JSON list of C-alpha atoms in Angstrom, two decimals:
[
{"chain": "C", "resi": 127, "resn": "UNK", "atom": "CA", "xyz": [132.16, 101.04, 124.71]},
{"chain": "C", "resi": 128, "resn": "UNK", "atom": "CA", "xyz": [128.70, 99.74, 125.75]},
{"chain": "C", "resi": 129, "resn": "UNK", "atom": "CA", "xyz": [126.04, 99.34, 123.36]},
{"chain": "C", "resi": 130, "resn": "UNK", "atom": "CA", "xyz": [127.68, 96.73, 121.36]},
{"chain": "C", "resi": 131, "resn": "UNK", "atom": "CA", "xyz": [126.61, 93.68, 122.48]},
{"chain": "C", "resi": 132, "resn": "UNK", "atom": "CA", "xyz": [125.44, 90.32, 120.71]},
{"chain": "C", "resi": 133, "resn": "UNK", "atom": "CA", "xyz": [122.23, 90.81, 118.47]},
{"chain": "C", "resi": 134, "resn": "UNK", "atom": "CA", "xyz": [119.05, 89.68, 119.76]},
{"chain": "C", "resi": 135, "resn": "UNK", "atom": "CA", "xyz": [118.73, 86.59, 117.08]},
{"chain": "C", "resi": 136, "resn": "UNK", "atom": "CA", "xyz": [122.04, 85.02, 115.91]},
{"chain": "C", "resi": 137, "resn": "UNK", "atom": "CA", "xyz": [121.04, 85.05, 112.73]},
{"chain": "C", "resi": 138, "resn": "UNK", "atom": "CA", "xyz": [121.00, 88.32, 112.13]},
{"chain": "C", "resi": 139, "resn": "UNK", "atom": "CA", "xyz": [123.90, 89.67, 113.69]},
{"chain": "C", "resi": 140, "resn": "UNK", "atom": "CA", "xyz": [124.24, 93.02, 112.57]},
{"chain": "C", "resi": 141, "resn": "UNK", "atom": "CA", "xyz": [120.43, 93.92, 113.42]},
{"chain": "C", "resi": 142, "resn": "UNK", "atom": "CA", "xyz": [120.81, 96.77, 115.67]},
{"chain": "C", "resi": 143, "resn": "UNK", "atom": "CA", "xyz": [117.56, 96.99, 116.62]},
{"chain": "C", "resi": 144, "resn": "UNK", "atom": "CA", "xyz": [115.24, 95.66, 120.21]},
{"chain": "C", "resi": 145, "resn": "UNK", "atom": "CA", "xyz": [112.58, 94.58, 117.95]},
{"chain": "C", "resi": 146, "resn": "UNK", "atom": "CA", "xyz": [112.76, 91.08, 116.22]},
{"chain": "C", "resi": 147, "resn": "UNK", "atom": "CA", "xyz": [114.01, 91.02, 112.82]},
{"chain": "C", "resi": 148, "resn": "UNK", "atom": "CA", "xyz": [110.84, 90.58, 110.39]},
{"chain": "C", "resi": 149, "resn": "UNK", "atom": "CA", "xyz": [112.91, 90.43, 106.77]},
{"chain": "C", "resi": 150, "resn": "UNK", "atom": "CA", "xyz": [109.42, 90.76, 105.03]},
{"chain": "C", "resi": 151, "resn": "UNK", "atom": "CA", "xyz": [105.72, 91.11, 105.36]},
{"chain": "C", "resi": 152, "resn": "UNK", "atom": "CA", "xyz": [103.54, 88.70, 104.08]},
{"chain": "C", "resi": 153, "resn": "UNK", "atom": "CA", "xyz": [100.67, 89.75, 102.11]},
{"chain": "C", "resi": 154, "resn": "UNK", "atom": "CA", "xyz": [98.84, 87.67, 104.05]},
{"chain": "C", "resi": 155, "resn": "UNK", "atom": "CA", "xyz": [99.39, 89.67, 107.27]},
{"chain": "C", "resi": 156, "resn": "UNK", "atom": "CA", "xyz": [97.99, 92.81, 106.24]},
{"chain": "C", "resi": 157, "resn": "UNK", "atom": "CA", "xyz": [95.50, 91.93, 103.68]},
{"chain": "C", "resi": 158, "resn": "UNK", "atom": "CA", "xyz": [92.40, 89.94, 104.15]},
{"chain": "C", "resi": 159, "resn": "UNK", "atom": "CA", "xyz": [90.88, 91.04, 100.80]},
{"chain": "C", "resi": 160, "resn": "UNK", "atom": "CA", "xyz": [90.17, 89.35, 97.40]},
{"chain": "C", "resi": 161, "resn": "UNK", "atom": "CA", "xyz": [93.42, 87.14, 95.98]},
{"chain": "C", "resi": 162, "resn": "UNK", "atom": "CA", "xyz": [95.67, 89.85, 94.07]},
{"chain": "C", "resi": 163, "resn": "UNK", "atom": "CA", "xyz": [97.44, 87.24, 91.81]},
{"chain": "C", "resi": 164, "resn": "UNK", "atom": "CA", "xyz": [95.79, 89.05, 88.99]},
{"chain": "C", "resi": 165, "resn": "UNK", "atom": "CA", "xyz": [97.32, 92.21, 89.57]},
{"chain": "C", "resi": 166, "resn": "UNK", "atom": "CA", "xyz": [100.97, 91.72, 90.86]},
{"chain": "C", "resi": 167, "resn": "UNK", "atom": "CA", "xyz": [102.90, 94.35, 89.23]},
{"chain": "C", "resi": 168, "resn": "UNK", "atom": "CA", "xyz": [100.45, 95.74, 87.27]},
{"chain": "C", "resi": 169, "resn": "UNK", "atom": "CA", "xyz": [99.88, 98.86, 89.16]},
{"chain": "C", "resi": 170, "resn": "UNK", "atom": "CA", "xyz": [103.07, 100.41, 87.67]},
{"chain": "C", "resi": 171, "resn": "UNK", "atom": "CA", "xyz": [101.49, 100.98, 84.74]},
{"chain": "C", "resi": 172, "resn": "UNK", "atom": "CA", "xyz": [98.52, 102.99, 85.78]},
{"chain": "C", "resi": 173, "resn": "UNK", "atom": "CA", "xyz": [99.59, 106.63, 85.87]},
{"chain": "C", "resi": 174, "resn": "UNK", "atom": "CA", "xyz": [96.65, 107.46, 88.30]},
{"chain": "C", "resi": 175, "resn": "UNK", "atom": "CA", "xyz": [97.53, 104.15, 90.64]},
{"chain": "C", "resi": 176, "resn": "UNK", "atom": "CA", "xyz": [101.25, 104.76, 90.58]},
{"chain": "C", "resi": 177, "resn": "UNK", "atom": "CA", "xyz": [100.87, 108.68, 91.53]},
{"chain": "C", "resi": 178, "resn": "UNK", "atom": "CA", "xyz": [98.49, 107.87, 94.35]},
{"chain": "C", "resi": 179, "resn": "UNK", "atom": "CA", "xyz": [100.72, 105.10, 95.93]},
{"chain": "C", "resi": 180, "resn": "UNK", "atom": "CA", "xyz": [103.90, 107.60, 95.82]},
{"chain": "C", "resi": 181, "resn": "UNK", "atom": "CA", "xyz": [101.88, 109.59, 97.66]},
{"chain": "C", "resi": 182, "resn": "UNK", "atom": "CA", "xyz": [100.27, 107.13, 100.15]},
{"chain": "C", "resi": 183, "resn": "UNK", "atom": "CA", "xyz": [103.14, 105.51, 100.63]},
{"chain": "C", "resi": 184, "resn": "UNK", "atom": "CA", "xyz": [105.41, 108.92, 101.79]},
{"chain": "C", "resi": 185, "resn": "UNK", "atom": "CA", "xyz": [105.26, 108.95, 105.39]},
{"chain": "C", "resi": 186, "resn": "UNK", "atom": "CA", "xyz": [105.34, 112.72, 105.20]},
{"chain": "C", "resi": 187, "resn": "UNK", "atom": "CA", "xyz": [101.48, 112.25, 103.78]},
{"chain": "C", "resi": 188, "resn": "UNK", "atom": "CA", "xyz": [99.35, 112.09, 107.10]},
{"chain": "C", "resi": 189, "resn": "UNK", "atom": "CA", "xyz": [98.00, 108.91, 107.78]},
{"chain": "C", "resi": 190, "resn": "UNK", "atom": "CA", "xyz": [94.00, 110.44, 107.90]},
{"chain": "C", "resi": 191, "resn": "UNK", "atom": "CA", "xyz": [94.88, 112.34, 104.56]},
{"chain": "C", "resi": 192, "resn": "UNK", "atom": "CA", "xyz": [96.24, 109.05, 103.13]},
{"chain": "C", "resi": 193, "resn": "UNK", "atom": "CA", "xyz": [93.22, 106.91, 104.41]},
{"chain": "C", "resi": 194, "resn": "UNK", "atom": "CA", "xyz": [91.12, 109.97, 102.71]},
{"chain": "C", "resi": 195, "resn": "UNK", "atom": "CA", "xyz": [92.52, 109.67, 99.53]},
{"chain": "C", "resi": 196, "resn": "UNK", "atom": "CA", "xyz": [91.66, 106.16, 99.26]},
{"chain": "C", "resi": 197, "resn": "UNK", "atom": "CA", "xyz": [88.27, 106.60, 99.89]},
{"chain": "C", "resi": 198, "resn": "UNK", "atom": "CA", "xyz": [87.99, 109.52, 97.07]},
{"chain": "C", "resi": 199, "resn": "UNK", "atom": "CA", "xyz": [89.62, 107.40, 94.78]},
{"chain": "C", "resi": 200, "resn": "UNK", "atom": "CA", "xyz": [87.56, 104.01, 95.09]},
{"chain": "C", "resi": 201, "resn": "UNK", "atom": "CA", "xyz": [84.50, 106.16, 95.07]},
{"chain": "C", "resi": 202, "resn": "UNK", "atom": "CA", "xyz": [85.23, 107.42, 91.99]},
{"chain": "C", "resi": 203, "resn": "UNK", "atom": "CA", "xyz": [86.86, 104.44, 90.61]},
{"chain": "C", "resi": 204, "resn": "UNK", "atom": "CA", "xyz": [84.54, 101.83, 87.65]},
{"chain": "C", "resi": 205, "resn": "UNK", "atom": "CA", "xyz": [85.39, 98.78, 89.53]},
{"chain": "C", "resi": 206, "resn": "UNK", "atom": "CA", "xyz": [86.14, 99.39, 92.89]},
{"chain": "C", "resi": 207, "resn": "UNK", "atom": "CA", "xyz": [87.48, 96.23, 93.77]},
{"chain": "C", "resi": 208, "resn": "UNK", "atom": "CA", "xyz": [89.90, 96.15, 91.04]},
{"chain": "C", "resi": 209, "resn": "UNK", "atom": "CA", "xyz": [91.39, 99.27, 91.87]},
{"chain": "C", "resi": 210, "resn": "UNK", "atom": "CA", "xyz": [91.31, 98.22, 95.38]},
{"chain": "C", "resi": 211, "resn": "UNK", "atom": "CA", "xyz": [93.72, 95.33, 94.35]},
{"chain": "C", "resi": 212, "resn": "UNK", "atom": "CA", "xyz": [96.01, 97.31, 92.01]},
{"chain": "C", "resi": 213, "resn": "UNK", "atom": "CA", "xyz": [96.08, 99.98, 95.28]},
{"chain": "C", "resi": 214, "resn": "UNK", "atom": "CA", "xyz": [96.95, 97.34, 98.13]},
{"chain": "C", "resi": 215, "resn": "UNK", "atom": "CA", "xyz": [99.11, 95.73, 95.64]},
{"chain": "C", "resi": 216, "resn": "UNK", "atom": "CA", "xyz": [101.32, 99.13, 95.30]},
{"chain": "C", "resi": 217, "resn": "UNK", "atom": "CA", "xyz": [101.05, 100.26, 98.66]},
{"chain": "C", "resi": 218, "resn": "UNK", "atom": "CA", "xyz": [102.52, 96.81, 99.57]},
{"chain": "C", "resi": 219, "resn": "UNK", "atom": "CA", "xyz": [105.32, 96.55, 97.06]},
{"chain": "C", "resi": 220, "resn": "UNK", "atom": "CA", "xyz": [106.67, 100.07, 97.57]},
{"chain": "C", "resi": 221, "resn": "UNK", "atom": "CA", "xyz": [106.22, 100.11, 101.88]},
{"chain": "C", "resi": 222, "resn": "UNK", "atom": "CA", "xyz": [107.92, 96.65, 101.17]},
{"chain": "C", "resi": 223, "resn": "UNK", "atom": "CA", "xyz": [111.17, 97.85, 99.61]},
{"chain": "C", "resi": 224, "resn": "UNK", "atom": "CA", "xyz": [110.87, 101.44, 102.00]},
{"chain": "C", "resi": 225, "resn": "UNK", "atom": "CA", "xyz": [111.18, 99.06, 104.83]},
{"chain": "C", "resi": 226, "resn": "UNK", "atom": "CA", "xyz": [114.07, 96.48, 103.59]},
{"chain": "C", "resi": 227, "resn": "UNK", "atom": "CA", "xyz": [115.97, 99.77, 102.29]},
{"chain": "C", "resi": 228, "resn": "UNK", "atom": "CA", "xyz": [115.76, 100.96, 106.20]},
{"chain": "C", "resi": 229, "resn": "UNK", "atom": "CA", "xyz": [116.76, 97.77, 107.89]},
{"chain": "C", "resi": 230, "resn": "UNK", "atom": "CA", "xyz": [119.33, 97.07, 105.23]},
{"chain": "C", "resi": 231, "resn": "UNK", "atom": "CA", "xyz": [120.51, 100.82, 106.62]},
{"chain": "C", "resi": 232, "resn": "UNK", "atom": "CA", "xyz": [120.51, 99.64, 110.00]},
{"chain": "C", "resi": 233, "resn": "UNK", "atom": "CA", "xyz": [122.46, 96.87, 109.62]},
{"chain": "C", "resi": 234, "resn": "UNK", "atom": "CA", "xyz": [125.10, 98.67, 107.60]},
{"chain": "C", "resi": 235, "resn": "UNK", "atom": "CA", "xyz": [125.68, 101.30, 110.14]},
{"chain": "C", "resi": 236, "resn": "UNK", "atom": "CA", "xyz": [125.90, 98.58, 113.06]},
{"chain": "C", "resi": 237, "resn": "UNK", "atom": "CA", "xyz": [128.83, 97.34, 111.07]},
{"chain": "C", "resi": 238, "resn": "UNK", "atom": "CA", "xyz": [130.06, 100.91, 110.27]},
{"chain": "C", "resi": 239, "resn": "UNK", "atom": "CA", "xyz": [129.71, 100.94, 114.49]},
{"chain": "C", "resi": 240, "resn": "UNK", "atom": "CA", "xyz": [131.62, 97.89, 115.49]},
{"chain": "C", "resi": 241, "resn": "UNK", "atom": "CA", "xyz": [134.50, 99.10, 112.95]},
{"chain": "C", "resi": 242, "resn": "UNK", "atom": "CA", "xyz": [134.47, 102.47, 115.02]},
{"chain": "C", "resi": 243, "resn": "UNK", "atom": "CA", "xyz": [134.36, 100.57, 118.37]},
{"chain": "C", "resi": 244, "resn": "UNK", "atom": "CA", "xyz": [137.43, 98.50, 117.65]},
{"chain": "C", "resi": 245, "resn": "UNK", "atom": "CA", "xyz": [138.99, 101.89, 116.17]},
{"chain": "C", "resi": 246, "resn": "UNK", "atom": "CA", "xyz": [137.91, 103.83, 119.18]},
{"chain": "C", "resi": 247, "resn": "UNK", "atom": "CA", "xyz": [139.50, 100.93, 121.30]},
{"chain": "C", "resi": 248, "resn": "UNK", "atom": "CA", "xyz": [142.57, 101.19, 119.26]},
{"chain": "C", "resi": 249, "resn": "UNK", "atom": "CA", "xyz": [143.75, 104.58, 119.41]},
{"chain": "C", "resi": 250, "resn": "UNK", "atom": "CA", "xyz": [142.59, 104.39, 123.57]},
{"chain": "C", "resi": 251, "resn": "UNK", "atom": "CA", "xyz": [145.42, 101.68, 123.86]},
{"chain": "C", "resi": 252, "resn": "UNK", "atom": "CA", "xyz": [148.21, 103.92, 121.79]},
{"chain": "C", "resi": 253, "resn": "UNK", "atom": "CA", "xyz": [147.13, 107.03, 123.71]},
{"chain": "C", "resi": 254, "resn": "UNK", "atom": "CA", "xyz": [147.53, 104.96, 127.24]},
{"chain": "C", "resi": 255, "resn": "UNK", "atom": "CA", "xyz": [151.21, 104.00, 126.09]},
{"chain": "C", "resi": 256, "resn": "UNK", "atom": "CA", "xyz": [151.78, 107.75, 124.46]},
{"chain": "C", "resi": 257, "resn": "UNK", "atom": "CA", "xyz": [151.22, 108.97, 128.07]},
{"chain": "C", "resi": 258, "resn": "UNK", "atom": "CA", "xyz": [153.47, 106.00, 129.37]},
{"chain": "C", "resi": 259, "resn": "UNK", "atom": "CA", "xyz": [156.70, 107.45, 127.58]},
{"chain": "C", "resi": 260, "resn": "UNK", "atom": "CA", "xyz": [159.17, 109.31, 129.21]},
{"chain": "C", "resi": 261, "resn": "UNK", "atom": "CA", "xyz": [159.45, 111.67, 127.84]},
{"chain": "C", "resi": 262, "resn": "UNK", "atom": "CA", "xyz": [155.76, 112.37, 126.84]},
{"chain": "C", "resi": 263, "resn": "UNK", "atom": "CA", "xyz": [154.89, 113.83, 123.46]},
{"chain": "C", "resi": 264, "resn": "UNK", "atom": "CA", "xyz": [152.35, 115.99, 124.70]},
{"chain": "C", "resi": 265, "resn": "UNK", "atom": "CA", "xyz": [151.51, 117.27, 120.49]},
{"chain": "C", "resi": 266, "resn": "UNK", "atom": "CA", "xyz": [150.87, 113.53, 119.78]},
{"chain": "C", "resi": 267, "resn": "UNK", "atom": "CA", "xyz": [149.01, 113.17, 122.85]},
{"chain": "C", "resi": 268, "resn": "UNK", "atom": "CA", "xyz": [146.57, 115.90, 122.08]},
{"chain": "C", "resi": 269, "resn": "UNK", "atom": "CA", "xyz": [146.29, 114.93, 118.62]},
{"chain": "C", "resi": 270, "resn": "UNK", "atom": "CA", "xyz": [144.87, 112.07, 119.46]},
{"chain": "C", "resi": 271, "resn": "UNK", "atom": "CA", "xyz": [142.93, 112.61, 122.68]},
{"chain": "C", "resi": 272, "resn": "UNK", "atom": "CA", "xyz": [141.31, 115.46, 120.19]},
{"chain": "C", "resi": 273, "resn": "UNK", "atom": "CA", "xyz": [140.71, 112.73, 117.44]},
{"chain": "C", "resi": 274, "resn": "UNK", "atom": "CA", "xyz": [139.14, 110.19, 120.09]},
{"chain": "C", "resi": 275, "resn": "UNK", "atom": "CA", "xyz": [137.15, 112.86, 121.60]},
{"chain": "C", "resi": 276, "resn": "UNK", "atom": "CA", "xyz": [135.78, 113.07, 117.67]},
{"chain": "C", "resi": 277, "resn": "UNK", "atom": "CA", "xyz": [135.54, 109.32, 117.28]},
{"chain": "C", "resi": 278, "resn": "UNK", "atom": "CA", "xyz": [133.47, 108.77, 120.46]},
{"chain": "C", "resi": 279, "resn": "UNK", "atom": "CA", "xyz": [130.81, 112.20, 119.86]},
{"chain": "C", "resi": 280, "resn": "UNK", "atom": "CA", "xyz": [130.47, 110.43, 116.29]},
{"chain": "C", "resi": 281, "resn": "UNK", "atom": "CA", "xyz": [130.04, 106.66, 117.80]},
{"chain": "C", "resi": 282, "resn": "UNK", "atom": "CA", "xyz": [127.36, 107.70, 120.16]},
{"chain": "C", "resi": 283, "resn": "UNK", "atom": "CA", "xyz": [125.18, 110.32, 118.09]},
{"chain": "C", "resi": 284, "resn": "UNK", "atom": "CA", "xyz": [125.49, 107.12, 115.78]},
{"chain": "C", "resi": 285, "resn": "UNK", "atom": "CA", "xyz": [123.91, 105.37, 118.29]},
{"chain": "C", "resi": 286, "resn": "UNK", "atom": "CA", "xyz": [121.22, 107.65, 119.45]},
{"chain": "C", "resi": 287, "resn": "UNK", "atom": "CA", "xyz": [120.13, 108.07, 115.56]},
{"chain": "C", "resi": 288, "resn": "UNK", "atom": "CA", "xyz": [119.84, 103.93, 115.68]},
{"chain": "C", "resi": 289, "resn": "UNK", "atom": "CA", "xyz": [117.77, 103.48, 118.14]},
{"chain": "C", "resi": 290, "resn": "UNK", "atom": "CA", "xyz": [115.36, 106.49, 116.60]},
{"chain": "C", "resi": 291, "resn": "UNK", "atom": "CA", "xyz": [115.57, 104.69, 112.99]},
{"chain": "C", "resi": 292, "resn": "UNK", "atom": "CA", "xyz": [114.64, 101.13, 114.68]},
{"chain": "C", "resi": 293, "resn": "UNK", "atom": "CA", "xyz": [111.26, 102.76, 115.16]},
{"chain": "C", "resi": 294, "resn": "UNK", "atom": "CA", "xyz": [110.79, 103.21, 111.49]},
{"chain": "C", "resi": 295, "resn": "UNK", "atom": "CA", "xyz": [110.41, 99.68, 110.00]},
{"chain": "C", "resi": 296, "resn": "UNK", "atom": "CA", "xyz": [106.88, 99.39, 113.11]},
{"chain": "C", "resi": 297, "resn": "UNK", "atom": "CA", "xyz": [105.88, 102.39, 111.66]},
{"chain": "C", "resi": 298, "resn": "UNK", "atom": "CA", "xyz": [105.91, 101.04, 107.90]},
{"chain": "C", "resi": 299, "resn": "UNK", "atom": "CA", "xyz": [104.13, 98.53, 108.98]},
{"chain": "C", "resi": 300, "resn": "UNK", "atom": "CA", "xyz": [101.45, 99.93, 110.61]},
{"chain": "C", "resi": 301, "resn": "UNK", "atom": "CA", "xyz": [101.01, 102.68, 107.91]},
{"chain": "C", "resi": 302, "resn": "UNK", "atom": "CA", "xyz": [100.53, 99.55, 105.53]},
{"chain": "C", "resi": 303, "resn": "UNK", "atom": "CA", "xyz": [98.18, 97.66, 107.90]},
{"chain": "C", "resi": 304, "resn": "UNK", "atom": "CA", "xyz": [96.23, 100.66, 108.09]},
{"chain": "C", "resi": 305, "resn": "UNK", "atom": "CA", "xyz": [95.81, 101.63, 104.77]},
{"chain": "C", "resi": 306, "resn": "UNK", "atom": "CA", "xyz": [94.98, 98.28, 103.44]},
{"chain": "C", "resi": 307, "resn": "UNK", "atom": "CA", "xyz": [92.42, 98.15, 106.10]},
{"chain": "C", "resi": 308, "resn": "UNK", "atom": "CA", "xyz": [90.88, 101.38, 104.41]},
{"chain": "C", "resi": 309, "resn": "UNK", "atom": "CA", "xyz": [90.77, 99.58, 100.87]},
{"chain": "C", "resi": 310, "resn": "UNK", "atom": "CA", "xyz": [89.18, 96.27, 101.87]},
{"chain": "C", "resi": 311, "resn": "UNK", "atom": "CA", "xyz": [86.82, 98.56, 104.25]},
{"chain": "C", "resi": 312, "resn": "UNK", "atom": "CA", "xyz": [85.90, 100.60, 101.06]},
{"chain": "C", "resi": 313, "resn": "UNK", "atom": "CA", "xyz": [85.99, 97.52, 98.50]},
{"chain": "C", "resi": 314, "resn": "UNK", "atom": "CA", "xyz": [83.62, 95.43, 100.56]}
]
């Protein structure tokens, strides 16, 4: 079984993924606005602010409707900058956790993998000395040349679904870069 292999960074050896492992996103990275200390948090407890980042922050929401949105609410909003904050301060807690809920996915089905791999590599050896009896039991043969025919179609659409989902986390990000570029663009 290829696809295996050691991780790219030993110390995270169950990331799956080409891309380097970036546990978290600093604020700093995506935000070059005014300090949010004031308003970590406190965006969960405006109804309008915590309806509007559910929505921004769905990747099913189109990025130019999402950018759109922002602009409709800061124009409309008493203190733009403010709700700026509160905004970028959602949008960056809640793409935060999206993103650590996919890689912590990731890394639990690489593990779910390598247990398949060394069952896959188990049931090879016992059907190898199956067919080595004399006589052969061809019904315990095919029972389990059926079941690692199963294991194998299961290990590799596994696999192909892995290297789609490593996408996922670049795409958070870039979501969040680009929508807190729309707030500080419309706060400034």
């Amino acid at each position: 079984m290829s696809g295996h292999g050691h991780a790219a960074d030993p110390r995270y050896p169950d990331w799956p993924c080409t891309q380097a492992k970036v546990p978290e996103i600093s604020v700093a990275a995506v935000w070059a606005g005014p300090p949010l200390d004031d308003v970590s948090g406190k965006w969960k407890d405006d109804a309008k602010v915590s309806a509007l980042v559910a929505k921004l922050a769905a990747r099913r929401t189109p990025l130019e409707e999402a950018q759109k949105a922002i602009t409709e609410y800061l124009n409309s909003a008493a203190d733009k900058t403010a709700s700026g904050k509160l905004l970028f301060a959602g949008l960056f807690e809640s793409l935060n956790a999206q993103r650590s809920q996919v890689m912590n996915g990731l890394e639990r089905v690489t593990r779910k993998q390598r247990e398949a791999a060394d069952k896959i590599r188990t049931d090879t050896l016992a059907l190898q000395a199956l067919q080595g009896e004399t006589p052969p039991n061809q019904a315990k043969i095919d029972e389990l040349s059926n079941q690692l025919v199963w294991q194998t179609r299961i290990f590799e659409d596994r696999r192909n679904v892995i290297k789609f989902v490593c996408e996922v986390p670049t795409t958070i990000d870039q979501r969040l870069f680009a929508l807190a570029r729309t707030i500080q663009q419309e706060i400034e």
